[in-house]
Short mmCIF file of C-alpha atoms in Angstrom, two decimals:
data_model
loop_
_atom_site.label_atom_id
_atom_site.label_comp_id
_atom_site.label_asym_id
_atom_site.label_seq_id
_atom_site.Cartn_x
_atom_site.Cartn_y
_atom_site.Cartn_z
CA UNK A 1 174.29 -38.40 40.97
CA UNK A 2 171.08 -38.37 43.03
CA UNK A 3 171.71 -37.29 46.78
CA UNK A 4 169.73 -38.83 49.77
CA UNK A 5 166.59 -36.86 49.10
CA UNK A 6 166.38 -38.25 44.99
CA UNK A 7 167.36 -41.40 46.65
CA UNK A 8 164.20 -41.48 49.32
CA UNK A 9 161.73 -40.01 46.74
CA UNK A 10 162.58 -42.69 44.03
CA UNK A 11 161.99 -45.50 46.32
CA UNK A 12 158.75 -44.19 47.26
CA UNK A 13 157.79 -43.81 44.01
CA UNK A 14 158.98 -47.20 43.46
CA UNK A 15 157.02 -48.31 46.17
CA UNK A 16 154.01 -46.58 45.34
CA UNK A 17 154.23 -48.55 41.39
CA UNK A 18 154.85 -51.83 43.20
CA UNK A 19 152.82 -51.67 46.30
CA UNK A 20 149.55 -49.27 45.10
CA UNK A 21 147.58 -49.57 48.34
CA UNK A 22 150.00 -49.37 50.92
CA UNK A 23 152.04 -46.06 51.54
CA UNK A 24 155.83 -46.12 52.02
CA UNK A 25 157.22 -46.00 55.57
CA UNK A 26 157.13 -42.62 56.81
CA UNK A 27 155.02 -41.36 54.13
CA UNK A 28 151.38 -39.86 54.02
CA UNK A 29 149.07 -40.62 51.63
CA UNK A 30 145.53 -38.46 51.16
CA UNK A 31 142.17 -39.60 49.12
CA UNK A 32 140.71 -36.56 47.19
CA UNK A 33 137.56 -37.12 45.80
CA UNK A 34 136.90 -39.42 42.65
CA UNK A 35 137.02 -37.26 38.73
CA UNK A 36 133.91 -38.19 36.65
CA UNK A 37 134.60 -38.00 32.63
CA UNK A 38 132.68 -38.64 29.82
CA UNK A 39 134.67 -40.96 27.09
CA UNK A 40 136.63 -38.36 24.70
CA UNK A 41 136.67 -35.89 27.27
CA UNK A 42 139.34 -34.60 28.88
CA UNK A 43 140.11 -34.84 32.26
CA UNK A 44 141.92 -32.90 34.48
CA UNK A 45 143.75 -34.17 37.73
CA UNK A 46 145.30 -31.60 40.11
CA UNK A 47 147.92 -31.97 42.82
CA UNK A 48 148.51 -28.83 45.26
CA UNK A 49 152.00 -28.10 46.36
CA UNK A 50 153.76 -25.20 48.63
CA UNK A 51 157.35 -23.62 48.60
CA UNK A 52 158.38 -26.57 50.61
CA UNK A 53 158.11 -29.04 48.15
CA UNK A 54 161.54 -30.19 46.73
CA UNK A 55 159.76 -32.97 44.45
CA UNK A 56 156.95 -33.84 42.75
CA UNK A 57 155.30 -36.71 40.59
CA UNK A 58 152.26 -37.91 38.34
CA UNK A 59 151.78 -41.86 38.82
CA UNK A 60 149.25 -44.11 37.42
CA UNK A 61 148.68 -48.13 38.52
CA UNK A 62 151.57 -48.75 35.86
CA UNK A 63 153.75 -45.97 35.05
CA UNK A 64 155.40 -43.07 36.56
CA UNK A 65 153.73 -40.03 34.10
CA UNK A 66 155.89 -36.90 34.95
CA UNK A 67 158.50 -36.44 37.57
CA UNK A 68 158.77 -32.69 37.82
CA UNK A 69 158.77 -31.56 34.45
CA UNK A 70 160.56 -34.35 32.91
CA UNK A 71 158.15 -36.79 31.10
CA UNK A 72 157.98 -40.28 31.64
CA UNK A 73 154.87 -41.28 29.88
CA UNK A 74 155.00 -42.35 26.34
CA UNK A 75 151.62 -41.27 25.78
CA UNK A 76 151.06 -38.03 23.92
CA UNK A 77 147.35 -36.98 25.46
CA UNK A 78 149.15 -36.79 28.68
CA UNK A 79 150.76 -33.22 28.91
CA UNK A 80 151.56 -31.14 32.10
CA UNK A 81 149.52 -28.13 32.73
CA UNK A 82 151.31 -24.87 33.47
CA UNK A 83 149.50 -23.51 36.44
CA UNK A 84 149.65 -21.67 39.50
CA UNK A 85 152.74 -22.27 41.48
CA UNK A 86 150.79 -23.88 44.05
CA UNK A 87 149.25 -26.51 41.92
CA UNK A 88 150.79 -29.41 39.76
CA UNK A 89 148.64 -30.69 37.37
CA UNK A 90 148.06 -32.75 34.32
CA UNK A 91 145.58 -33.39 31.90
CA UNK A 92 144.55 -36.38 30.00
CA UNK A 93 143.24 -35.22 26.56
CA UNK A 94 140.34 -37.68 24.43
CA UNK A 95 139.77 -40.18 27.64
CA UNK A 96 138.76 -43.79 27.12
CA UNK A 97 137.86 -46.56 28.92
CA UNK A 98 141.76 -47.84 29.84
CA UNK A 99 142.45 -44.39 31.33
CA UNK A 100 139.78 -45.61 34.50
CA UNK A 101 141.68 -46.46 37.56
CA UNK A 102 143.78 -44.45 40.21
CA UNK A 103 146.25 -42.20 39.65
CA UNK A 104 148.91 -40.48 42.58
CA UNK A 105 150.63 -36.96 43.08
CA UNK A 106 154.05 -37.72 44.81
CA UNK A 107 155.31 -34.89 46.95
CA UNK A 108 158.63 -35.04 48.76
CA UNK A 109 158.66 -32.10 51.57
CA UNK A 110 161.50 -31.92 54.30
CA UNK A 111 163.10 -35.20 53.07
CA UNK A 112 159.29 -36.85 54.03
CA UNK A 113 157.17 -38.37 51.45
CA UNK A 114 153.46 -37.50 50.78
CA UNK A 115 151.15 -38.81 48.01
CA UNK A 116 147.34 -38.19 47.07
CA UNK A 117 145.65 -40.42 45.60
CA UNK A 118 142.48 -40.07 43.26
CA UNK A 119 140.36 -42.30 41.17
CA UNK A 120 139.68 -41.36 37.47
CA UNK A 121 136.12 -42.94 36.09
CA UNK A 122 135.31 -42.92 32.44
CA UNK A 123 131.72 -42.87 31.42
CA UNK A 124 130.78 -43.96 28.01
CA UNK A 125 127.49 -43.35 26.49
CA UNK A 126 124.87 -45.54 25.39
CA UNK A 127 125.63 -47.43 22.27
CA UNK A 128 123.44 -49.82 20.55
CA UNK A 129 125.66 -52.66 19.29
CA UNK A 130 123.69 -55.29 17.79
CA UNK A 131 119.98 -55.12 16.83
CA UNK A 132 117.67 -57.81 14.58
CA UNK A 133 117.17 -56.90 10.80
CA UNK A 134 114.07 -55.89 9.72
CA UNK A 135 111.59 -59.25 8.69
CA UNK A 136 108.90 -60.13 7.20
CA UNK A 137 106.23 -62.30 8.42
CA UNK A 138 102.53 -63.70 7.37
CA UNK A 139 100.41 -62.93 10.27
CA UNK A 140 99.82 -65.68 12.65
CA UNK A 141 103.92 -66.28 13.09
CA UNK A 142 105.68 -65.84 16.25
CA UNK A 143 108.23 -62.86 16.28
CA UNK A 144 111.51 -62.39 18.38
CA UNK A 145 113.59 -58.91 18.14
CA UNK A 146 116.40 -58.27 19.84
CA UNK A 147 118.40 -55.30 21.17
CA UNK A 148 121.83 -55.23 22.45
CA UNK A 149 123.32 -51.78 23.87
CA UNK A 150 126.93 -51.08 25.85
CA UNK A 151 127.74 -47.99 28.01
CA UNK A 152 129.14 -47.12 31.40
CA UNK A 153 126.82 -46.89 33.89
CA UNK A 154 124.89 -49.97 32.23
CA UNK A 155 122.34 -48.70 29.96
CA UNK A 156 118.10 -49.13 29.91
CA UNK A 157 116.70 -50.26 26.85
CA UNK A 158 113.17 -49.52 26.22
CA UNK A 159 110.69 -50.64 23.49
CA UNK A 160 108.62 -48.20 21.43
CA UNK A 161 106.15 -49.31 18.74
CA UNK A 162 105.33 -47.03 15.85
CA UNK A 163 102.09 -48.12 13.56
CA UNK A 164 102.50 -48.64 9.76
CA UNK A 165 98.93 -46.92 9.24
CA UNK A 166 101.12 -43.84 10.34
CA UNK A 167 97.92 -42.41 12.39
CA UNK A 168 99.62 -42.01 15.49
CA UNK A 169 97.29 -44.45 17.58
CA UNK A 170 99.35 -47.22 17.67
CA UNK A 171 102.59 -45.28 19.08
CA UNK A 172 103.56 -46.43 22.17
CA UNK A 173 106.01 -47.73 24.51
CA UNK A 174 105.27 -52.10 24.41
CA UNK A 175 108.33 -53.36 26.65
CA UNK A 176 111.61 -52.80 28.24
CA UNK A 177 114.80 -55.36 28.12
CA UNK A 178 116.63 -56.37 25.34
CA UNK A 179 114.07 -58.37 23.46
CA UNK A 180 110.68 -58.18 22.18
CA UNK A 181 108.60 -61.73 22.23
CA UNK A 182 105.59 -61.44 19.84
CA UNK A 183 102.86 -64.67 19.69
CA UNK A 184 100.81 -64.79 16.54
CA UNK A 185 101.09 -61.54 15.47
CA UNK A 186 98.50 -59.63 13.70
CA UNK A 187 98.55 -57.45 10.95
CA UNK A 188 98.12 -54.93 13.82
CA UNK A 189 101.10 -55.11 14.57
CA UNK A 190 102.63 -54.70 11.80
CA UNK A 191 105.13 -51.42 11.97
CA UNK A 192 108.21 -49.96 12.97
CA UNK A 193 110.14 -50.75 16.38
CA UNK A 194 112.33 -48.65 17.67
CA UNK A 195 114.97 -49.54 19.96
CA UNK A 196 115.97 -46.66 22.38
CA UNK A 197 119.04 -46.83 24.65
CA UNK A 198 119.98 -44.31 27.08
CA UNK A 199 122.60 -43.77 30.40
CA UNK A 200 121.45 -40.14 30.73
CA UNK A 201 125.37 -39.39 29.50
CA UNK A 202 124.17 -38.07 26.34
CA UNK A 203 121.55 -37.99 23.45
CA UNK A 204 119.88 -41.51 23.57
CA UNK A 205 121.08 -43.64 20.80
CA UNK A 206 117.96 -45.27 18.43
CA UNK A 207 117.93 -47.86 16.05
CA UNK A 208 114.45 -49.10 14.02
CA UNK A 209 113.52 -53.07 12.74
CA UNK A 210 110.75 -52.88 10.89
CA UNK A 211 108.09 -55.31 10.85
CA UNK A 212 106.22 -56.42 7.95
CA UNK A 213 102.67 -58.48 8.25
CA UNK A 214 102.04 -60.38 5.29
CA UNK A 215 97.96 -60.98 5.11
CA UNK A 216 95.34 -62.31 2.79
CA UNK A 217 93.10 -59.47 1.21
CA UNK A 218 90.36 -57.92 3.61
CA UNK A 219 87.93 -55.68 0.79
CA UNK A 220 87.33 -52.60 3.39
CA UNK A 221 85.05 -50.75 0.48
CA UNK A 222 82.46 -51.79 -2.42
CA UNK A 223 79.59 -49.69 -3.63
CA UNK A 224 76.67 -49.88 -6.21
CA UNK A 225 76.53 -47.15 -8.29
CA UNK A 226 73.17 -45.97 -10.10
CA UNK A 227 73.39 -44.89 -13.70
CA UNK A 228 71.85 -43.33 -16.08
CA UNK A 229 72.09 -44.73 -19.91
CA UNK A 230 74.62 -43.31 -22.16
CA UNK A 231 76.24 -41.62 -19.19
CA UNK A 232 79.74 -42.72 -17.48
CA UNK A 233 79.73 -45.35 -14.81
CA UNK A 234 81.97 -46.44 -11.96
CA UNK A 235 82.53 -49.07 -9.98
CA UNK A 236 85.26 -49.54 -7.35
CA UNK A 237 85.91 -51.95 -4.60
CA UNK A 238 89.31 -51.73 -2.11
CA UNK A 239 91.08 -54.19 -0.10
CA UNK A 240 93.65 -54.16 2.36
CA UNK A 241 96.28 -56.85 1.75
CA UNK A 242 100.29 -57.38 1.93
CA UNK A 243 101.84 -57.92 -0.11
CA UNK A 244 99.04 -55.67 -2.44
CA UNK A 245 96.31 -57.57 -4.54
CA UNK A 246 95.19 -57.80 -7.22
CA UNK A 247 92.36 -57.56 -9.03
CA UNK A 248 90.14 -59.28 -11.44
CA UNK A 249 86.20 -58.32 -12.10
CA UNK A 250 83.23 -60.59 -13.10
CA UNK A 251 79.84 -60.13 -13.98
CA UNK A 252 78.61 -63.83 -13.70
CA UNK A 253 81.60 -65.91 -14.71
CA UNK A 254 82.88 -63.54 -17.49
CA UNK A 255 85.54 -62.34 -16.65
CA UNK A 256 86.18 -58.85 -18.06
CA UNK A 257 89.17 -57.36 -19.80
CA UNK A 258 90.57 -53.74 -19.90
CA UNK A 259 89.68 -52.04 -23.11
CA UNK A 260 87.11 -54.61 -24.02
CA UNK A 261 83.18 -54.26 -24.77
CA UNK A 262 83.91 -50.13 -23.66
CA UNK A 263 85.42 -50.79 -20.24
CA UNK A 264 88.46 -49.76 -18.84
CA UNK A 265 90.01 -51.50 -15.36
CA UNK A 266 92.50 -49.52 -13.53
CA UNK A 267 94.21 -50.53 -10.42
CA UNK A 268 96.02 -48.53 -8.35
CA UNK A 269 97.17 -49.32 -5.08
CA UNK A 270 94.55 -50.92 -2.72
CA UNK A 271 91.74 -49.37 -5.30
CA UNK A 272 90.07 -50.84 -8.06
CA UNK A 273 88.08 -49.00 -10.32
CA UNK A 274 86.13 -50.46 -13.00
CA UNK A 275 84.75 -47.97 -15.86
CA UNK A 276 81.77 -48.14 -18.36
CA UNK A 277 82.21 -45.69 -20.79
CA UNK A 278 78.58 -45.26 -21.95
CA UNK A 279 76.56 -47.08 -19.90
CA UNK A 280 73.51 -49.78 -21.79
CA UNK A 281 70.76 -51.53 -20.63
CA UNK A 282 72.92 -54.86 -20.87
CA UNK A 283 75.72 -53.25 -18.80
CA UNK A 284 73.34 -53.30 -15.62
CA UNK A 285 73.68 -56.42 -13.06
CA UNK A 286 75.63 -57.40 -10.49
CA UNK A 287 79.28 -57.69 -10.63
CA UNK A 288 81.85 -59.45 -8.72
CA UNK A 289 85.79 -57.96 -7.70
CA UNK A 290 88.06 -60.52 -6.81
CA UNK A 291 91.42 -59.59 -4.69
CA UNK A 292 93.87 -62.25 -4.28
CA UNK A 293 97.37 -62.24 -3.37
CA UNK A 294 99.84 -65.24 -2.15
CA UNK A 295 98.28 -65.69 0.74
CA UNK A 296 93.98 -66.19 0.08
CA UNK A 297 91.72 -65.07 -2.17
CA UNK A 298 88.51 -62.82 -1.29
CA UNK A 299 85.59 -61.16 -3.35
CA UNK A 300 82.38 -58.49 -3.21
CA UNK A 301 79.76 -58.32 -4.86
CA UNK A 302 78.79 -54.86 -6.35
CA UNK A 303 75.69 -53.84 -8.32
CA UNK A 304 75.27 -51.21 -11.29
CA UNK A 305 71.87 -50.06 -11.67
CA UNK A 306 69.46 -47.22 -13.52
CA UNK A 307 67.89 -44.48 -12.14
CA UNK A 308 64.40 -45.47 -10.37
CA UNK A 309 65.81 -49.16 -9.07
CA UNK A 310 65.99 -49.95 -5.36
CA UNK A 311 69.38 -50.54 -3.45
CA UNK A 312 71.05 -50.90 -1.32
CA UNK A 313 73.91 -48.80 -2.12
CA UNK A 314 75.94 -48.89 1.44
CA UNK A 315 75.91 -52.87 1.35
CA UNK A 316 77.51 -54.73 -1.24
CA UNK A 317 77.87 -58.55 -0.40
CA UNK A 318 81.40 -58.86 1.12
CA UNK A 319 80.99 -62.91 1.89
CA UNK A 320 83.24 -65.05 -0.06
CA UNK A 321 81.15 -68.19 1.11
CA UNK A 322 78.21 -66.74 -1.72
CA UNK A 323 80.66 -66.90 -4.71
CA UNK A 324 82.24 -70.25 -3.99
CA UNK A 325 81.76 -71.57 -7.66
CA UNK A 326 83.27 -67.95 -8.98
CA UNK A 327 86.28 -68.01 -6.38
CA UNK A 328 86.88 -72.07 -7.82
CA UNK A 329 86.97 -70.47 -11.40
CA UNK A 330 89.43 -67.82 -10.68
CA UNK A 331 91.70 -70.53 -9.20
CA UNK A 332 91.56 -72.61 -11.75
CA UNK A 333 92.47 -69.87 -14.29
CA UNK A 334 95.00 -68.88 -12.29
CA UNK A 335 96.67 -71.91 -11.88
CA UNK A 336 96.29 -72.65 -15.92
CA UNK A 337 98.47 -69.57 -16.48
CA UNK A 338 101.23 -70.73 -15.06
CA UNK A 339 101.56 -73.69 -17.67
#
């Protein structure tokens, strides 16, 4: 049977469940200082006590926790600590987010209530939570990424841009904010973005889209090459271009073929290489590489010459306006081979 004392302490505890912000008559109530955790940390709230204390208790905002050492709380992360004799205290083990809130020590000394209160906040780190997949463009289109973090305190989201030519230049931060707003992108541009999220509550968290540029071929390199007869000749011409090119070569409007009249074409890449095997007078001219992909259709003119002739071996012709007639050719074919 409880005597007057159980009787007075249940009420206030009863009091402090229903009525959190106001103290029971007669009673003191004292704010410690608020308990910072990190989520799935463990926190650790302490309550001091003397010889004079006939009761204690562990509230939260909902539920009575532990009275004495009797446990209330349904919850197994909540455990009592065994501790000084001065000190009641209990620890929350693997903290989340519904843990936040305040929580009160109950002390009943000389038949007169007392209660401290403190406030338990939960921090959780940065999290990226949604982000854009990675796409793929042709150059010219308008481009919209997006980057959506949580965390407690709010997060920063910042922006960085990583070139695909992987030379380090291009790396750098472009924007902060959730999204990214790109107007007719270049092939520039073209890359990896990384999204980086951080509350300075741990690591920051990073996620990548990656951009892809789709462009018509750009030839970057064509050279003449002077030969002697009988030796080995090669020409080569390379072009930048996404999705890859490829390649065709001319001399006039023939087109050549690999393995035919002792030449050999191999493509690799964004290179083109074009091989005479033993070189003849007939084999010297000028000779045209197309690159084409889905998206244009560009070409160079490059010359093979014997020893003694006069070029101009840094300048091959790189202007598609010169070959109109050739360009109109290789369209045509290529259109016939699809029927």
């Amino acid at each position: 049977m409880c005597n007057p004392a159980c009787f007075i302490f249940t009420v206030w505890l009863i009091a402090l469940l229903v009525y959190p912000g106001v103290p029971a008559r007669s009673g003191e109530s004292y704010l410690k200082d608020n308990i910072t955790v990190r989520q799935g940390d463990s926190a650790v709230l302490k309550c001091n006590v003397d010889n004079k204390v006939s009761r204690v208790a562990w509230l939260n905002r909902t539920t009575i926790l532990f009275t004495g050492n009797e446990k209330w709380s349904l919850d197994p992360r909540v455990v009592l600590l065994n501790t000084a004799v001065t000190e009641y205290s209990i620890k929350i083990i693997n903290v989340n987010l519904y843990d936040e809130g305040p929580y009160v020590c109950s002390i009943l000394t000389n038949k007169k209530p007392e209660s401290t209160k403190v406030h338990l906040i939960v921090q959780v780190p940065a999290r990226i939570v949604n982000i854009s997949a990675d796409v793929s463009v042709n150059e010219g289109s308008n481009v919209s990424l997006m980057c959506l973090a949580i965390g407690r305190p709010e997060p920063s989201i910042l922006w960085k841009f990583r070139s695909s030519k992987g030379d380090g230049k291009g790396n750098r931060i472009i924007t902060e904010g959730e999204y990214v707003e790109m107007t007719g992108i270049t092939k520039d541009m073209s890359g990896s973005y990384d999204c980086i999220t951080s509350n300075d509550i741990s690591p920051p968290d990073v996620r990548t889209v990656q951009v892809t540029v789709n462009y018509p071929p750009v030839i970057s390199r064509a050279r003449s090459t002077g030969t002697a007869v009988g030796q080995k000749g090669v020409l080569w011409c390379e072009a930048s271009a996404v999705p890859l090119a490829d390649f065709q070569w001319y001399k006039g409007e023939r087109r050549l073929l690999n393995g035919l009249n002792g030449v050999k074409i191999e493509n690799k890449g964004k290179q083109s290489m074009l091989t005479f095997f033993n070189v003849s007078e007939e084999d010297y001219g000028n000779y045209t590489c197309v690159a084409m992909n889905t998206l244009g259709i560009t070409n160079a003119s490059i010359i093979l010459y014997g020893p003694g002739a006069i070029h101009d071996v840094n300048n091959a012709a790189l202007s598609p306006a010169n070959s109109f007639m050739l360009l109109t050719l290789v369209l045509t074919l290529s259109v016939l081979s699809k029927f």
